[in-house]
mmCIF file of C-alpha atoms in Angstrom:
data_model
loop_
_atom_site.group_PDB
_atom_site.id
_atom_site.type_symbol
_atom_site.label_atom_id
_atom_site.label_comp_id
_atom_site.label_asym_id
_atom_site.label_seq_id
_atom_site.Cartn_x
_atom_site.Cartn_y
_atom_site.Cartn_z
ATOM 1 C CA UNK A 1456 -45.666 -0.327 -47.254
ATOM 2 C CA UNK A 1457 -48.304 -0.716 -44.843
ATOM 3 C CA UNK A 1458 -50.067 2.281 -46.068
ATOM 4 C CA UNK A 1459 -50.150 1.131 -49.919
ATOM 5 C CA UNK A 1460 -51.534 -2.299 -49.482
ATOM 6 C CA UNK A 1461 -52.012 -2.894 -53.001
ATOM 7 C CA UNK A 1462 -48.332 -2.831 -53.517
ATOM 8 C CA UNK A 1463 -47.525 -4.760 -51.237
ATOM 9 C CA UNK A 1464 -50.138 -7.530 -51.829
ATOM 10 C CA UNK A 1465 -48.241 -7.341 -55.617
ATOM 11 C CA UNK A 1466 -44.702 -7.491 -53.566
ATOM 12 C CA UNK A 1467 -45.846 -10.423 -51.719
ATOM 13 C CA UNK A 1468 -46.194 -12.889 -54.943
ATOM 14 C CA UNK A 1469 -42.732 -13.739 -56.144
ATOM 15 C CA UNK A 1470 -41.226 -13.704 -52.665
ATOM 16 C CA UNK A 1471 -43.955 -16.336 -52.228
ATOM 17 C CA UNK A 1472 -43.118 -18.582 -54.673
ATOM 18 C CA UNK A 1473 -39.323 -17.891 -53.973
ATOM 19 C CA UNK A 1474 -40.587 -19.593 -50.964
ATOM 20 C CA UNK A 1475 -41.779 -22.437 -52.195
ATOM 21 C CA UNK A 1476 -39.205 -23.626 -54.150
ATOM 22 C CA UNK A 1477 -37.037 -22.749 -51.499
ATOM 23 C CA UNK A 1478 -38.483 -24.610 -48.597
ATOM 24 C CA UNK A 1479 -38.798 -27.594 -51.256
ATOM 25 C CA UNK A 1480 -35.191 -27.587 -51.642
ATOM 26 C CA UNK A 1481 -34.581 -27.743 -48.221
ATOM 27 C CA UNK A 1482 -36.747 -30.201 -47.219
ATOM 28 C CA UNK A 1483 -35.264 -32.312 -49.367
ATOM 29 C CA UNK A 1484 -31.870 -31.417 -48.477
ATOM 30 C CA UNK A 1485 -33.037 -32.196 -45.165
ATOM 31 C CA UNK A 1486 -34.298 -35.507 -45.739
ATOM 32 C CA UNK A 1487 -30.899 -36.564 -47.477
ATOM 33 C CA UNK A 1488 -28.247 -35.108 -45.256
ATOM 34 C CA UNK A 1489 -27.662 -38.445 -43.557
ATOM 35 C CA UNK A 1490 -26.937 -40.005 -46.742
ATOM 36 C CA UNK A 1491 -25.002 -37.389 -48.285
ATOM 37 C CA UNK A 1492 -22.541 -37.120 -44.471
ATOM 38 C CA UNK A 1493 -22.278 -41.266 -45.114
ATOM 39 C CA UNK A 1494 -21.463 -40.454 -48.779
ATOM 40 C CA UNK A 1495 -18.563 -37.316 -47.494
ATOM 41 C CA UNK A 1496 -17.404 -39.370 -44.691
ATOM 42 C CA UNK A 1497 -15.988 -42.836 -45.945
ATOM 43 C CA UNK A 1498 -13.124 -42.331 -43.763
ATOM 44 C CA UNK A 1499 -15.648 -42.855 -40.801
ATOM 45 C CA UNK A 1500 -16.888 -46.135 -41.700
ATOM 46 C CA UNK A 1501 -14.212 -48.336 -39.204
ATOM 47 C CA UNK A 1502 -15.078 -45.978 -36.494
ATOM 48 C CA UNK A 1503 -16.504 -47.250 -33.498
ATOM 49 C CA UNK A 1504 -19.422 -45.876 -31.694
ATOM 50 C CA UNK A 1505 -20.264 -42.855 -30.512
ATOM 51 C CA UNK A 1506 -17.864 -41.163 -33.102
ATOM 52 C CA UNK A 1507 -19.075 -42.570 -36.124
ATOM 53 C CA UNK A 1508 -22.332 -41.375 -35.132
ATOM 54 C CA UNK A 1509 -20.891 -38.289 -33.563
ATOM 55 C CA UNK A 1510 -19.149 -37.082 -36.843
ATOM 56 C CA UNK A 1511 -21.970 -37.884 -39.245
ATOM 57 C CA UNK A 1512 -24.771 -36.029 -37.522
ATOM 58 C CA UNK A 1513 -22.889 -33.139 -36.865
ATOM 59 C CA UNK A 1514 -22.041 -32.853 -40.652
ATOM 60 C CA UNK A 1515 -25.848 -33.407 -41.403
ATOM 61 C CA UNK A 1516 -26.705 -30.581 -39.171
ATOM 62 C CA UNK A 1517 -23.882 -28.151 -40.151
ATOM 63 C CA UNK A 1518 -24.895 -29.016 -44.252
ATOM 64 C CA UNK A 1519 -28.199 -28.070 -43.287
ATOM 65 C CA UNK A 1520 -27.183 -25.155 -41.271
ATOM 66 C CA UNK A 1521 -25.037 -23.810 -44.260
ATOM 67 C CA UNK A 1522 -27.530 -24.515 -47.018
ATOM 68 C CA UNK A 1523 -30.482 -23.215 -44.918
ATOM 69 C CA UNK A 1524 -28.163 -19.397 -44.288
ATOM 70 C CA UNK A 1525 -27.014 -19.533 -48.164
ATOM 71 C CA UNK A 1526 -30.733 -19.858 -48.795
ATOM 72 C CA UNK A 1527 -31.292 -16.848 -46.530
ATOM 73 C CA UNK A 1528 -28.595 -14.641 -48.684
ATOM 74 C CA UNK A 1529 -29.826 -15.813 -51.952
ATOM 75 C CA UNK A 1530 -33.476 -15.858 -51.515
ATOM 76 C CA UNK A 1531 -33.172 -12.046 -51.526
ATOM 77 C CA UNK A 1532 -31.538 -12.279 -55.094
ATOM 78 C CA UNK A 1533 -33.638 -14.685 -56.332
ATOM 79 C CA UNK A 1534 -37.003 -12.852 -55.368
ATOM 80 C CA UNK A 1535 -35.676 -9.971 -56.734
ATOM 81 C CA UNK A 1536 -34.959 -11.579 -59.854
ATOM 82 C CA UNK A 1537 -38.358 -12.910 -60.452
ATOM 83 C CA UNK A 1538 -39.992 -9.774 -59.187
ATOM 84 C CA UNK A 1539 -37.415 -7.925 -60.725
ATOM 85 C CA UNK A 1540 -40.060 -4.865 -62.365
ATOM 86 C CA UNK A 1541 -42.214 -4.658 -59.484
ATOM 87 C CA UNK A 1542 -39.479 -3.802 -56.875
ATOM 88 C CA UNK A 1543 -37.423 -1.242 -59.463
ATOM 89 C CA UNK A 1544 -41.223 0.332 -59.680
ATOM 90 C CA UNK A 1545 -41.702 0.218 -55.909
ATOM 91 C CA UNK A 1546 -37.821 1.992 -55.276
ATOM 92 C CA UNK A 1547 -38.537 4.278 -57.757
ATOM 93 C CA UNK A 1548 -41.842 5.658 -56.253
ATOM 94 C CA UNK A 1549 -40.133 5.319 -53.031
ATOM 95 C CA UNK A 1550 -37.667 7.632 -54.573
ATOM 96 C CA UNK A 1551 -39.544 10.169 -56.019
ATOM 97 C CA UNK A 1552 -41.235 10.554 -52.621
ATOM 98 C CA UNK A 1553 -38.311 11.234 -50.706
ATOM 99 C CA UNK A 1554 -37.430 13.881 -53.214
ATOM 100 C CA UNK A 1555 -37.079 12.154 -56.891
ATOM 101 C CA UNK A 1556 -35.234 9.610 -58.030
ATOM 102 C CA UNK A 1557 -32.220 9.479 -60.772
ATOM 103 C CA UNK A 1558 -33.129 8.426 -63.875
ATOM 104 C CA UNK A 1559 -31.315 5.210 -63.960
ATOM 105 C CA UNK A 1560 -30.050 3.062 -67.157
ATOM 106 C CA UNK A 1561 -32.598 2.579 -70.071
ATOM 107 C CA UNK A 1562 -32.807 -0.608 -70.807
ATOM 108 C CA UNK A 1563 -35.322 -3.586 -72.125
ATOM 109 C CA UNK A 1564 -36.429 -6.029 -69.200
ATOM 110 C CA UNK A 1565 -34.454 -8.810 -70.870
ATOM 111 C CA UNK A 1566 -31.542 -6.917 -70.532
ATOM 112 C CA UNK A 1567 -32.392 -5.426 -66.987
ATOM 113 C CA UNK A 1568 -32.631 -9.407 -66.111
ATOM 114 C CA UNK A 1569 -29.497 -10.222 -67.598
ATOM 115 C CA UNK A 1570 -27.737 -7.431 -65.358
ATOM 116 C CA UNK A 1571 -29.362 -8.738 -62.040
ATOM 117 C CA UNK A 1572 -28.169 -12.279 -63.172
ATOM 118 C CA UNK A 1573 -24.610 -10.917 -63.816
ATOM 119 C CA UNK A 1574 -24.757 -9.390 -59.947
ATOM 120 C CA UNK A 1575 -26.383 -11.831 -58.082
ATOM 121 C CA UNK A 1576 -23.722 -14.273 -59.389
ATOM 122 C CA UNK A 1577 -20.583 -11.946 -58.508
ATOM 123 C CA UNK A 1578 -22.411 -11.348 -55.085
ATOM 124 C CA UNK A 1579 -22.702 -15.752 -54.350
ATOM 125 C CA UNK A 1580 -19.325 -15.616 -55.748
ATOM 126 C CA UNK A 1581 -18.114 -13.636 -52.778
ATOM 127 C CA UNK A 1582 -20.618 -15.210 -50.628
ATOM 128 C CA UNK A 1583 -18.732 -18.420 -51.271
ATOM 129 C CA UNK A 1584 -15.432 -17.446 -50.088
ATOM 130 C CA UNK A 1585 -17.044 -16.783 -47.037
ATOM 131 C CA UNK A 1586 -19.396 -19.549 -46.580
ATOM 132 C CA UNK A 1587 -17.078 -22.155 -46.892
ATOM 133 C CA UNK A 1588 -14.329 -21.633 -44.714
ATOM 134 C CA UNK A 1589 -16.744 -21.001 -42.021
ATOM 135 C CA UNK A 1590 -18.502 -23.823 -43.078
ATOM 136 C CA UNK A 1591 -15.743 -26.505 -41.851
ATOM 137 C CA UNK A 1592 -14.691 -23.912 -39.256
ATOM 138 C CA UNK A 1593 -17.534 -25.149 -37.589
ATOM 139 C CA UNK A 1594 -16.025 -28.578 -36.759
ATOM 140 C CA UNK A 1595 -13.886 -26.772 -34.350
ATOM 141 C CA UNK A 1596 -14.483 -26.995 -31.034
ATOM 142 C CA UNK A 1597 -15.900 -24.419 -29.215
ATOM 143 C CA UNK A 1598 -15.832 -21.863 -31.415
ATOM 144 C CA UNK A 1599 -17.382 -23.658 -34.131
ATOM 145 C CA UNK A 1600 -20.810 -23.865 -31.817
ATOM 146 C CA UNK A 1601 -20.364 -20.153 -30.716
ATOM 147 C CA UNK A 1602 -18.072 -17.612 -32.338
ATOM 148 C CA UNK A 1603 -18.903 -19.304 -35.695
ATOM 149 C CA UNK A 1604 -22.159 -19.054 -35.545
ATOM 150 C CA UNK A 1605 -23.016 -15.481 -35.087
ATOM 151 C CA UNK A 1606 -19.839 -14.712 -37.602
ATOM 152 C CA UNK A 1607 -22.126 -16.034 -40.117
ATOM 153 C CA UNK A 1608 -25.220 -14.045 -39.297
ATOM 154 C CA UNK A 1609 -22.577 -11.233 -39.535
ATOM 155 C CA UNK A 1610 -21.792 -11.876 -43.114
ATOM 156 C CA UNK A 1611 -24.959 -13.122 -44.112
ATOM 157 C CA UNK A 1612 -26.220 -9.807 -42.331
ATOM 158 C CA UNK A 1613 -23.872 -7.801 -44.750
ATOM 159 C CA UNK A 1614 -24.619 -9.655 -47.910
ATOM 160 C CA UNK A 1615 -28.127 -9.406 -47.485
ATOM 161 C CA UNK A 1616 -28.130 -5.830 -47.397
ATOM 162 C CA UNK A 1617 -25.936 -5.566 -50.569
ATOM 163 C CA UNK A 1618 -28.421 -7.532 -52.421
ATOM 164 C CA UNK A 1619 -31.284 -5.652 -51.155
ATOM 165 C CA UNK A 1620 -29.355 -2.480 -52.537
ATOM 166 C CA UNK A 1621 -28.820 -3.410 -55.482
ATOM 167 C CA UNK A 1622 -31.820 -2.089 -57.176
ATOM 168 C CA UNK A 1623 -30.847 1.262 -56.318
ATOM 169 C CA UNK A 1624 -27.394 1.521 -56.648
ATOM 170 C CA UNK A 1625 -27.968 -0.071 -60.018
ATOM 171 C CA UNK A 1626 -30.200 3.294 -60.668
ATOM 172 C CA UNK A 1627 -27.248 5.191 -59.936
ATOM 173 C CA UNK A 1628 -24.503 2.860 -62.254
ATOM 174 C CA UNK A 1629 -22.809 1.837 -59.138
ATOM 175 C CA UNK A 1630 -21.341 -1.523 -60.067
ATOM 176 C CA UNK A 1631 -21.063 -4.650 -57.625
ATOM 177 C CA UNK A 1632 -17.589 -3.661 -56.427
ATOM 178 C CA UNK A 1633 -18.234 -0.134 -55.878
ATOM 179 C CA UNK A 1634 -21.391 -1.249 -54.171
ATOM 180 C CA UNK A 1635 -19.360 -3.559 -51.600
ATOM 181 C CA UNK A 1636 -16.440 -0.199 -51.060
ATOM 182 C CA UNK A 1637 -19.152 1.915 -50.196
ATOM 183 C CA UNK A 1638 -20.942 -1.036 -47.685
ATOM 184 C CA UNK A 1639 -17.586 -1.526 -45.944
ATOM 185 C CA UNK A 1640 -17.360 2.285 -45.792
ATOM 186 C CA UNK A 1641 -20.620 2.150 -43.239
ATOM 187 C CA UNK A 1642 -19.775 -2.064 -42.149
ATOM 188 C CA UNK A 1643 -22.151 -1.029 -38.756
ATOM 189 C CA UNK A 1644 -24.642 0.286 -41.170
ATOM 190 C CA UNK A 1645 -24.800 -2.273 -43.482
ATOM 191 C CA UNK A 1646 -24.450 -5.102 -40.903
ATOM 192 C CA UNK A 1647 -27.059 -3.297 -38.745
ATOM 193 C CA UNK A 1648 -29.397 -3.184 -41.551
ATOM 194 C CA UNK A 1649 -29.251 -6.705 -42.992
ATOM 195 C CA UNK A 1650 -28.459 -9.218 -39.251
ATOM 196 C CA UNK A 1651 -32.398 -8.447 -38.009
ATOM 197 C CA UNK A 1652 -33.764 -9.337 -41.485
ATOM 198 C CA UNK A 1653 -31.460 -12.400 -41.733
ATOM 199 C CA UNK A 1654 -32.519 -13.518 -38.453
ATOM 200 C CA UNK A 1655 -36.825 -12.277 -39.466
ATOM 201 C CA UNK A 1656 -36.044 -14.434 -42.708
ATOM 202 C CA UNK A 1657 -35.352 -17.830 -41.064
ATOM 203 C CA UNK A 1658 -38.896 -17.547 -40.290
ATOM 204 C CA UNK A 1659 -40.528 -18.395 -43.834
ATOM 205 C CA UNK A 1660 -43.918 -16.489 -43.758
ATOM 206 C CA UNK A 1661 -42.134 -13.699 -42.350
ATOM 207 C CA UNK A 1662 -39.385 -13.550 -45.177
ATOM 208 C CA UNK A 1663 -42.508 -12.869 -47.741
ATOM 209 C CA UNK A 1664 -44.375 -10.431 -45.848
ATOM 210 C CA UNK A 1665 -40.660 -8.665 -45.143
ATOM 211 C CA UNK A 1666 -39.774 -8.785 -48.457
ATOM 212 C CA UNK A 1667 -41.266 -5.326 -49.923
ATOM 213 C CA UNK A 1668 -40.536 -3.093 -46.847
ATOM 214 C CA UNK A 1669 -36.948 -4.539 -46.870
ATOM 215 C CA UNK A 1670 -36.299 -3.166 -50.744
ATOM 216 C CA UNK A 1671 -38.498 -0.164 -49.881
ATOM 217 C CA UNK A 1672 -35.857 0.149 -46.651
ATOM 218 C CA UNK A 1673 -32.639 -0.717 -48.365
ATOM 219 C CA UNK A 1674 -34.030 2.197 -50.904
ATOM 220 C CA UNK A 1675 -34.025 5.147 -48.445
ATOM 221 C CA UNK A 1676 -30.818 3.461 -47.075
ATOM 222 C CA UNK A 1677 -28.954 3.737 -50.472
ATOM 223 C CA UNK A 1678 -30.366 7.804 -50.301
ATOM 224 C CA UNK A 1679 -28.520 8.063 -46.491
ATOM 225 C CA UNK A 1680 -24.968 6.679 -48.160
ATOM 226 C CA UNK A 1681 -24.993 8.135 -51.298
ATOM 227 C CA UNK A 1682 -26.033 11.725 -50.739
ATOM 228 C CA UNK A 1683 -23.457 14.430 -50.831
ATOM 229 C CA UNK A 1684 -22.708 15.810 -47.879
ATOM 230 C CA UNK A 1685 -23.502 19.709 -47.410
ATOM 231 C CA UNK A 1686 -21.623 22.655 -48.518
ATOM 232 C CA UNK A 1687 -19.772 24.273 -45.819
ATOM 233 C CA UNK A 1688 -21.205 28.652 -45.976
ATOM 234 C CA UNK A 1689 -17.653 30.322 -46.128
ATOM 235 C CA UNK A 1690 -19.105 33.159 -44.445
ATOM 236 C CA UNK A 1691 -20.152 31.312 -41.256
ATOM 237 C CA UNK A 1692 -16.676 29.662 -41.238
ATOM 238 C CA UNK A 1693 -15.134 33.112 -40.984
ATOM 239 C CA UNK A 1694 -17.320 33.971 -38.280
ATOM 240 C CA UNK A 1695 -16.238 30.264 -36.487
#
């Protein structure tokens, strides 16, 4: 991307106001979390200190922490959404550079945005069930400061990637669930590929200048998993 800097000046834009409705969102997440743990926690109110105080804060922080790595996975989905024809241009030329690209579904934008609606839901769907158990897993001791923790990386890791993917596998009519058999098919891979951008993407100016290379990445990643593997010569097989 680095050598096409007009393309990625044009990728930077609607991961840049992803941002800021993003960061505005959390900010005022941020600013009500105290409320909202008082609101969650009437249970607490007869407690005496430190617990009362204990118990709320900790819920603040871990609301936060969940909204702030849900925002990490879904940032990706919603800057794709927005900049929906720029990135299936920018995989396609990646494409057709590495060797040509398939010719993918033809259909109007409206449609094309109706499609990466459809799939970004199913993927927060499944994002969800994941999410939220580890969500109040953190109250545990221990684990819920440690193991839990860099679990969630983990899956947000994996998640990312599918998201990043799914401009090209959508090229290729690969649907959401084949998209996730053929992730768990490579889990290193995948997890590999999306943990260092989830972890680059907490930092906010560095999501948006990420944001291009990562689809133009995830692109010649999709080429690695879905190309057919050689065909054995039968004659040096008799010669083995």
């Amino acid at each position: 991307m680095l050598r096409h800097p007009r393309r990625l000046a044009f990728g930077l834009l609607p991961a840049l106001i992803t941002l800021v409705v993003y960061a505005a969102a959390l900010v005022a997440l941020a600013l009500w979390a105290g409320d909202i743990a008082v609101w969650a926690t009437p249970f607490a109110d007869d407690w005496g200190s430190p617990w009362q105080s204990l118990l709320r804060t900790s819920f603040a922080l871990l609301l936060v922490g969940a909204a702030l790595l849900l925002a990490v996975i879904t940032f990706t989905a919603v800057a794709l959404l927005v900049g929906d024809p720029f990135y299936e241009s920018l995989s396609e030329q990646i494409e057709d550079s590495e060797g040509g690209a398939p010719p993918g579904p033809d259909r109007p934008l409206w449609q094309d945005l109706a499609v990466s609606v459809r799939d970004s839901l199913q993927v927060l769907w499944r994002v969800l069930l994941f999410t939220v158990p580890l969500f109040f897993l953190g109250f545990v001791p221990v684990i819920g400061q440690t193991v839990i923790p860099l679990l969630g990386l983990a899956v947000s890791g994996f998640f990312l990637t599918l998201e990043l993917t799914s401009v090209a596998m959508d090229r290729r009519g690969i649907p959401v669930p084949g998209r996730l058999r053929l992730l768990r098919g490579q889990l290193g891979v995948a997890v590999g590929f999306g943990l260092p951008l989830v972890v680059a993407f907490l930092v906010p100016l560095v999501a948006v200048l990420l944001m291009p290379g990562a689809v133009a990445g995830a692109t010649l990643l999709v080429r690695d998993l879905t190309a057919e593997p050689p065909v054995a010569d039968p004659v040096a097989l008799g010669k083995a």
